[in-house]
Amino acid sequence: MNARALLCSPNLHSLYTSNRPPEKPSSSRSFRNLKPAPNSLRVWVYQRNRSGVFRVLVRSSDKRESSNSYYVDGERVSQNDVVSDSSTSSIVLPWWEEFPKRWVIVLLCFSAFLLCNMDRVNMSIAILPMSAEYGWNPATVGLIQSSFFWGYLLTQIAGGIWADTVGGKRVLGFGVIWWSIATILTPVAAKLGLPYLLVVRAFMGVGEGVAMPAMNNILSKWVPVQERSRSLALVYSGMYLGSVTGLAFSPFLIHHFGWPSVFYSFGSLGTVWLILWLTKAESSPLEDPTLLPEERKLIADNCASKEPVKSIPWRLILSKPPVWALIGCHFCHNWGTFILLTWMPTYYHQVLKFNLMESGLLSVFPWMTMAISANAGGWIADTLVSRGFSVTNVRKIMQTIGFLGPAFFLTQLKHIDSPTMAVLCMACSQGTDAFSQSGLYSNHQDIAPRYSGVLLGLSNTAGVLAGVLGTAATGHILQHGSWDDVFTISVGLYLVGTVVWNLFSTGEKIID
């Protein structure tokens, strides 16, 4: 039997030929109307696996070929072999197949950051029953809380270099599975002794340390400039919602199953995420065979980061004042942010006299406010840019709100006696802080898109130093002073950051 086949794809594209592809056939198009002409018929195929759908029509052809023939890929096919199928309908992909791939990447990064802060913030709740069980004083608690940042500090620049050279997919995947394992091992390490716990918490920091540089590298390649603020705001809101989830569920798990259950349950979620990440994500559009041509063109035309990085121009990067402004302001911003992240439940418990359950649940509100305001700030920033405002002015406006808002509300805490008003003040402080996602956190891709991973690693190293010093210093301050002293230092750094940012920052590309 001599089998002949005619392949007809409803999704046609000139990917494998320089000729213009034919129009998409209608649902009732018949192939009997094709005029016989040698080499007049071509088959266009999408490279995309899931949209390369064919209707294969096969007819036995033992009979003698007639002169009325068609040619497919240089081989003659008789008209009898071309089957008319009036029932053929155009294939409509389901909505999840048509969903923009760049936003799939953004949502996967969002979920990674959700897990990141779930695994990080659970210690701020679990530390209360742990310190009671093991007899830790405030200085020891501060040491344990800061040990996370030891490892976090080590992998910022290394993670940025790794992501910019080998791709963000591998780096972020490594980070999630690494910190998930460390989270699961935390109860075991605590029972073995304080040194083991400090090492495991530092190991957890190693995994989370590569997450932000890797994410920044990926989004610089996937997200167009006009969508930058809102995509970053969405990803970073994953951190805030991770804090919400961790703070909300940790008290419940501790109350019913004991404090180790928090680490076991949260850490195990990393495996689920990793499976999705490995099957759905790529480091850049160039590596994704499933990307639709329309989206590929949109990204190529509007993303500044295209060529892979082979070497890092350290001297050039470190010679630019806006880079140092970014580094210094990241330090000022993270001092206050990390103190609130790690010590807020303790503040509610010691100062506002909430119990463990109340401390965890009420700590949710500031982070929920951050998630909402970060996304609102992202849409505002992108709207301003699309309407003609310079990127520099937009970044300065958003970051000024991110500095002066928290500074104002923290100064009001010393004048407030009502627990309800104190929680509201904290929520407002964190809510305005989240505008930084459209300020300094978006600025890395503005000024050095090809080296955004490295640049974020540099600036976040300064931010982590603020976390290490601020978290440990808070324990010592509370042993000898008061919460007012803690907040005064944070306010001072916010004000310094405001001045430096407005004097030296820019939204223009300064490193090609």
Short mmCIF file of N, CA and C in Angstrom, two decimals, residues 409-488:
data_model
loop_
_atom_site.label_atom_id
_atom_site.label_comp_id
_atom_site.label_asym_id
_atom_site.label_seq_id
_atom_site.Cartn_x
_atom_site.Cartn_y
_atom_site.Cartn_z
N PHE A 409 4.86 57.23 59.96
CA PHE A 409 4.00 56.39 60.80
C PHE A 409 4.76 55.76 61.98
N LEU A 410 6.05 55.47 61.79
CA LEU A 410 6.81 54.93 62.92
C LEU A 410 7.00 55.98 64.01
N THR A 411 7.10 57.26 63.64
CA THR A 411 7.23 58.30 64.66
C THR A 411 5.96 58.46 65.48
N GLN A 412 4.83 58.01 64.96
CA GLN A 412 3.57 58.14 65.67
C GLN A 412 3.36 57.04 66.72
N LEU A 413 4.14 55.96 66.62
CA LEU A 413 3.92 54.84 67.54
C LEU A 413 4.14 55.21 68.99
N LYS A 414 5.12 56.07 69.25
CA LYS A 414 5.41 56.44 70.63
C LYS A 414 4.29 57.27 71.27
N HIS A 415 3.41 57.83 70.43
CA HIS A 415 2.31 58.64 70.96
C HIS A 415 1.00 57.86 71.02
N ILE A 416 1.02 56.58 70.71
CA ILE A 416 -0.20 55.78 70.64
C ILE A 416 -0.24 54.78 71.79
N ASP A 417 -1.36 54.75 72.50
CA ASP A 417 -1.54 53.80 73.60
C ASP A 417 -2.50 52.67 73.22
N SER A 418 -3.35 52.89 72.24
CA SER A 418 -4.33 51.90 71.85
C SER A 418 -3.69 50.81 70.99
N PRO A 419 -3.85 49.52 71.36
CA PRO A 419 -3.32 48.44 70.51
C PRO A 419 -3.88 48.47 69.09
N THR A 420 -5.17 48.82 68.97
CA THR A 420 -5.78 48.87 67.64
C THR A 420 -5.12 49.92 66.77
N MET A 421 -4.88 51.10 67.34
CA MET A 421 -4.24 52.17 66.59
C MET A 421 -2.79 51.83 66.27
N ALA A 422 -2.13 51.11 67.17
CA ALA A 422 -0.74 50.70 66.91
C ALA A 422 -0.67 49.75 65.72
N VAL A 423 -1.60 48.79 65.66
CA VAL A 423 -1.63 47.86 64.53
C VAL A 423 -1.94 48.62 63.25
N LEU A 424 -2.88 49.57 63.31
CA LEU A 424 -3.22 50.37 62.13
C LEU A 424 -2.02 51.18 61.66
N CYS A 425 -1.28 51.73 62.61
CA CYS A 425 -0.10 52.53 62.28
C CYS A 425 0.97 51.66 61.61
N MET A 426 1.15 50.45 62.12
CA MET A 426 2.08 49.51 61.51
C MET A 426 1.66 49.17 60.08
N ALA A 427 0.36 48.97 59.90
CA ALA A 427 -0.16 48.64 58.57
C ALA A 427 0.09 49.79 57.59
N CYS A 428 -0.12 51.01 58.03
CA CYS A 428 0.13 52.17 57.16
C CYS A 428 1.61 52.33 56.85
N SER A 429 2.45 52.05 57.84
CA SER A 429 3.89 52.13 57.63
C SER A 429 4.34 51.14 56.56
N GLN A 430 3.90 49.89 56.69
CA GLN A 430 4.28 48.87 55.72
C GLN A 430 3.63 49.09 54.37
N GLY A 431 2.40 49.63 54.37
CA GLY A 431 1.72 49.88 53.11
C GLY A 431 2.44 50.91 52.26
N THR A 432 2.91 51.99 52.87
CA THR A 432 3.65 53.00 52.10
C THR A 432 5.05 52.50 51.76
N ASP A 433 5.61 51.66 52.60
CA ASP A 433 6.91 51.06 52.32
C ASP A 433 6.88 50.27 51.00
N ALA A 434 5.76 49.65 50.68
CA ALA A 434 5.64 48.79 49.49
C ALA A 434 5.75 49.56 48.19
N PHE A 435 5.63 50.89 48.21
CA PHE A 435 5.83 51.67 47.00
C PHE A 435 7.28 51.59 46.52
N SER A 436 8.16 51.09 47.38
CA SER A 436 9.56 50.91 46.98
C SER A 436 9.71 49.90 45.86
N GLN A 437 8.73 49.02 45.68
CA GLN A 437 8.82 48.04 44.59
C GLN A 437 8.80 48.73 43.24
N SER A 438 8.17 49.88 43.15
CA SER A 438 8.15 50.65 41.91
C SER A 438 9.21 51.75 41.91
N GLY A 439 10.02 51.77 42.98
CA GLY A 439 11.11 52.72 43.08
C GLY A 439 12.44 52.02 42.91
N LEU A 440 13.13 51.79 44.03
CA LEU A 440 14.48 51.23 43.93
C LEU A 440 14.50 49.80 43.42
N TYR A 441 13.45 49.00 43.70
CA TYR A 441 13.47 47.60 43.26
C TYR A 441 13.27 47.47 41.75
N SER A 442 12.68 48.46 41.11
CA SER A 442 12.55 48.45 39.65
C SER A 442 13.75 49.09 38.97
N ASN A 443 14.56 49.79 39.73
CA ASN A 443 15.62 50.61 39.15
C ASN A 443 16.79 49.80 38.60
N HIS A 444 16.99 48.59 39.10
CA HIS A 444 18.10 47.76 38.61
C HIS A 444 17.95 47.50 37.11
N GLN A 445 16.74 47.18 36.69
CA GLN A 445 16.49 46.90 35.27
C GLN A 445 16.51 48.17 34.43
N ASP A 446 16.26 49.32 35.07
CA ASP A 446 16.30 50.59 34.34
C ASP A 446 17.73 50.95 33.95
N ILE A 447 18.63 50.90 34.90
CA ILE A 447 19.96 51.47 34.68
C ILE A 447 20.96 50.45 34.11
N ALA A 448 20.72 49.16 34.30
CA ALA A 448 21.65 48.14 33.78
C ALA A 448 20.89 46.86 33.49
N PRO A 449 20.07 46.84 32.43
CA PRO A 449 19.21 45.68 32.20
C PRO A 449 19.97 44.37 31.97
N ARG A 450 21.12 44.42 31.29
CA ARG A 450 21.86 43.18 31.04
C ARG A 450 22.51 42.63 32.30
N TYR A 451 22.77 43.52 33.25
CA TYR A 451 23.45 43.10 34.48
C TYR A 451 22.54 43.27 35.69
N SER A 452 21.24 43.15 35.46
CA SER A 452 20.28 43.40 36.53
C SER A 452 20.43 42.41 37.68
N GLY A 453 20.78 41.15 37.37
CA GLY A 453 20.98 40.17 38.43
C GLY A 453 22.15 40.52 39.31
N VAL A 454 23.27 40.88 38.68
CA VAL A 454 24.46 41.27 39.44
C VAL A 454 24.19 42.53 40.24
N LEU A 455 23.54 43.50 39.62
CA LEU A 455 23.28 44.77 40.30
C LEU A 455 22.36 44.57 41.50
N LEU A 456 21.34 43.73 41.34
CA LEU A 456 20.48 43.45 42.49
C LEU A 456 21.27 42.71 43.57
N GLY A 457 22.17 41.82 43.15
CA GLY A 457 23.01 41.15 44.12
C GLY A 457 23.86 42.13 44.92
N LEU A 458 24.41 43.14 44.24
CA LEU A 458 25.19 44.15 44.93
C LEU A 458 24.36 44.95 45.92
N SER A 459 23.23 45.48 45.43
CA SER A 459 22.42 46.34 46.30
C SER A 459 21.77 45.54 47.42
N ASN A 460 21.36 44.31 47.10
CA ASN A 460 20.71 43.51 48.14
C ASN A 460 21.72 43.00 49.17
N THR A 461 23.00 42.93 48.79
CA THR A 461 24.03 42.64 49.79
C THR A 461 24.03 43.70 50.86
N ALA A 462 23.94 44.96 50.43
CA ALA A 462 23.83 46.05 51.40
C ALA A 462 22.55 45.94 52.21
N GLY A 463 21.46 45.54 51.54
CA GLY A 463 20.20 45.35 52.25
C GLY A 463 20.27 44.23 53.26
N VAL A 464 20.99 43.16 52.92
CA VAL A 464 21.13 42.05 53.85
C VAL A 464 22.01 42.44 55.04
N LEU A 465 23.05 43.23 54.77
CA LEU A 465 23.86 43.73 55.88
C LEU A 465 22.99 44.51 56.87
N ALA A 466 22.07 45.28 56.32
CA ALA A 466 21.13 45.99 57.19
C ALA A 466 20.29 45.01 57.99
N GLY A 467 19.88 43.91 57.37
CA GLY A 467 19.11 42.89 58.08
C GLY A 467 19.92 42.23 59.18
N VAL A 468 21.18 41.89 58.87
CA VAL A 468 22.04 41.24 59.87
C VAL A 468 22.27 42.18 61.06
N LEU A 469 22.69 43.40 60.74
CA LEU A 469 23.01 44.34 61.81
C LEU A 469 21.75 44.79 62.56
N GLY A 470 20.69 45.11 61.79
CA GLY A 470 19.48 45.62 62.43
C GLY A 470 18.78 44.60 63.29
N THR A 471 18.70 43.35 62.81
CA THR A 471 18.00 42.32 63.57
C THR A 471 18.76 41.97 64.85
N ALA A 472 20.09 41.83 64.74
CA ALA A 472 20.89 41.53 65.94
C ALA A 472 20.92 42.72 66.89
N ALA A 473 21.05 43.94 66.33
CA ALA A 473 21.11 45.13 67.18
C ALA A 473 19.81 45.35 67.93
N THR A 474 18.69 45.01 67.31
CA THR A 474 17.40 45.17 67.97
C THR A 474 17.33 44.33 69.24
N GLY A 475 17.87 43.11 69.20
CA GLY A 475 17.88 42.29 70.40
C GLY A 475 18.66 42.93 71.52
N HIS A 476 19.82 43.51 71.21
CA HIS A 476 20.62 44.17 72.24
C HIS A 476 19.97 45.47 72.72
N ILE A 477 19.37 46.22 71.79
CA ILE A 477 18.69 47.46 72.18
C ILE A 477 17.54 47.16 73.14
N LEU A 478 16.77 46.12 72.85
CA LEU A 478 15.63 45.78 73.70
C LEU A 478 16.08 45.27 75.07
N GLN A 479 17.29 44.71 75.14
CA GLN A 479 17.78 44.23 76.43
C GLN A 479 18.21 45.39 77.33
N HIS A 480 18.58 46.52 76.68
CA HIS A 480 19.08 47.66 77.46
C HIS A 480 18.28 48.94 77.22
N GLY A 481 17.37 48.95 76.25
CA GLY A 481 16.63 50.16 75.94
C GLY A 481 15.16 49.89 75.72
N SER A 482 14.59 50.54 74.69
CA SER A 482 13.15 50.41 74.45
C SER A 482 12.88 50.33 72.95
N TRP A 483 11.61 50.06 72.61
CA TRP A 483 11.19 50.02 71.22
C TRP A 483 11.27 51.38 70.56
N ASP A 484 11.12 52.45 71.34
CA ASP A 484 11.25 53.80 70.76
C ASP A 484 12.64 54.00 70.17
N ASP A 485 13.66 53.47 70.83
CA ASP A 485 15.02 53.58 70.29
C ASP A 485 15.16 52.81 68.98
N VAL A 486 14.51 51.65 68.91
CA VAL A 486 14.55 50.85 67.69
C VAL A 486 13.94 51.62 66.52
N PHE A 487 12.78 52.21 66.76
CA PHE A 487 12.09 52.92 65.68
C PHE A 487 12.81 54.21 65.30
N THR A 488 13.46 54.87 66.23
CA THR A 488 14.17 56.12 65.95
C THR A 488 15.31 55.89 64.94
#
